[in-house]
Amino acid sequence: MEKNSKIYVAGHRGMVGSAIYRKLVKEGYTNIITRTSAELDLRNQQAVSEFFATEKPDYVFLAA
């Protein structure tokens, strides 16, 4: 991954997701996307499709 790659971390507030997020920041990744469950309900297929169409992340870490 490039340091400026767009990276989405789903579940960034949990134990695993927050560890992934902290590691990415520590390693110098600068374009990390996060959403709370209130902002993006991963059970809502339409909302998820719209999110991915808009944000177009290069990489996804699913820890939710």
PDB file of C-alpha atoms in Angstrom:
ATOM      1  CA  MET A   1       0.000   0.000   0.000  1.00  0.00           C
ATOM      2  CA  GLU A   2       1.148   3.514  -0.720  1.00  0.00           C
ATOM      3  CA  LYS A   3       1.189   5.959   2.207  1.00  0.00           C
ATOM      4  CA  ASN A   4      -1.476   8.096   0.504  1.00  0.00           C
ATOM      5  CA  SER A   5      -3.756   5.185  -0.491  1.00  0.00           C
ATOM      6  CA  LYS A   6      -7.372   5.680   0.535  1.00  0.00           C
ATOM      7  CA  ILE A   7      -7.973   3.152   3.323  1.00  0.00           C
ATOM      8  CA  TYR A   8     -11.333   2.454   4.957  1.00  0.00           C
ATOM      9  CA  VAL A   9     -11.222   0.916   8.440  1.00  0.00           C
ATOM     10  CA  ALA A  10     -14.647  -0.464   9.373  1.00  0.00           C
ATOM     11  CA  GLY A  11     -14.947  -0.943  13.116  1.00  0.00           C
ATOM     12  CA  HIS A  12     -12.255   1.555  14.044  1.00  0.00           C
ATOM     13  CA  ARG A  13     -13.708   2.000  17.547  1.00  0.00           C
ATOM     14  CA  GLY A  14     -13.417  -1.662  18.516  1.00  0.00           C
ATOM     15  CA  MET A  15     -10.376  -3.449  19.911  1.00  0.00           C
ATOM     16  CA  VAL A  16      -9.099  -4.870  16.603  1.00  0.00           C
ATOM     17  CA  GLY A  17     -10.159  -1.945  14.423  1.00  0.00           C
ATOM     18  CA  SER A  18      -8.620   0.642  16.719  1.00  0.00           C
ATOM     19  CA  ALA A  19      -5.341  -1.309  16.746  1.00  0.00           C
ATOM     20  CA  ILE A  20      -5.354  -1.378  12.933  1.00  0.00           C
ATOM     21  CA  TYR A  21      -6.118   2.341  12.822  1.00  0.00           C
ATOM     22  CA  ARG A  22      -3.325   3.213  15.284  1.00  0.00           C
ATOM     23  CA  LYS A  23      -0.820   1.065  13.370  1.00  0.00           C
ATOM     24  CA  LEU A  24      -1.700   2.717  10.053  1.00  0.00           C
ATOM     25  CA  VAL A  25      -1.304   6.181  11.573  1.00  0.00           C
ATOM     26  CA  LYS A  26       1.981   5.191  13.224  1.00  0.00           C
ATOM     27  CA  GLU A  27       3.282   3.857   9.886  1.00  0.00           C
ATOM     28  CA  GLY A  28       2.499   7.183   8.213  1.00  0.00           C
ATOM     29  CA  TYR A  29      -0.664   6.436   6.234  1.00  0.00           C
ATOM     30  CA  THR A  30      -2.422   9.736   5.670  1.00  0.00           C
ATOM     31  CA  ASN A  31      -5.721   8.996   3.914  1.00  0.00           C
ATOM     32  CA  ILE A  32      -7.635   6.826   6.386  1.00  0.00           C
ATOM     33  CA  ILE A  33     -11.433   6.845   6.226  1.00  0.00           C
ATOM     34  CA  THR A  34     -13.596   5.900   9.201  1.00  0.00           C
ATOM     35  CA  ARG A  35     -17.326   5.955   9.857  1.00  0.00           C
ATOM     36  CA  THR A  36     -19.232   5.237  13.042  1.00  0.00           C
ATOM     37  CA  SER A  37     -22.150   2.822  12.907  1.00  0.00           C
ATOM     38  CA  ALA A  38     -24.456   5.850  13.232  1.00  0.00           C
ATOM     39  CA  GLU A  39     -22.844   7.389  10.136  1.00  0.00           C
ATOM     40  CA  LEU A  40     -22.801   4.174   8.079  1.00  0.00           C
ATOM     41  CA  ASP A  41     -24.913   1.143   8.963  1.00  0.00           C
ATOM     42  CA  LEU A  42     -23.029  -1.779   7.400  1.00  0.00           C
ATOM     43  CA  ARG A  43     -26.250  -3.826   7.450  1.00  0.00           C
ATOM     44  CA  ASN A  44     -27.814  -1.383   4.971  1.00  0.00           C
ATOM     45  CA  GLN A  45     -26.733  -2.524   1.510  1.00  0.00           C
ATOM     46  CA  GLN A  46     -27.894   0.680  -0.190  1.00  0.00           C
ATOM     47  CA  ALA A  47     -25.967   2.895   2.235  1.00  0.00           C
ATOM     48  CA  VAL A  48     -22.837   0.757   1.874  1.00  0.00           C
ATOM     49  CA  SER A  49     -23.072   0.809  -1.934  1.00  0.00           C
ATOM     50  CA  GLU A  50     -23.430   4.600  -1.912  1.00  0.00           C
ATOM     51  CA  PHE A  51     -20.494   4.946   0.495  1.00  0.00           C
ATOM     52  CA  PHE A  52     -18.202   2.853  -1.720  1.00  0.00           C
ATOM     53  CA  ALA A  53     -19.363   4.605  -4.895  1.00  0.00           C
ATOM     54  CA  THR A  54     -18.627   7.996  -3.336  1.00  0.00           C
ATOM     55  CA  GLU A  55     -15.445   7.295  -1.358  1.00  0.00           C
ATOM     56  CA  LYS A  56     -13.835   4.686  -3.651  1.00  0.00           C
ATOM     57  CA  PRO A  57     -11.360   3.324  -1.077  1.00  0.00           C
ATOM     58  CA  ASP A  58      -8.282   1.512  -2.389  1.00  0.00           C
ATOM     59  CA  TYR A  59      -8.151  -0.836   0.609  1.00  0.00           C
ATOM     60  CA  VAL A  60     -10.645  -1.965   3.243  1.00  0.00           C
ATOM     61  CA  PHE A  61     -10.032  -3.415   6.694  1.00  0.00           C
ATOM     62  CA  LEU A  62     -13.231  -5.001   8.023  1.00  0.00           C
ATOM     63  CA  ALA A  63     -13.038  -5.267  11.807  1.00  0.00           C
ATOM     64  CA  ALA A  64     -16.691  -4.519  12.538  1.00  0.00           C
TER      65      ALA A  64
END
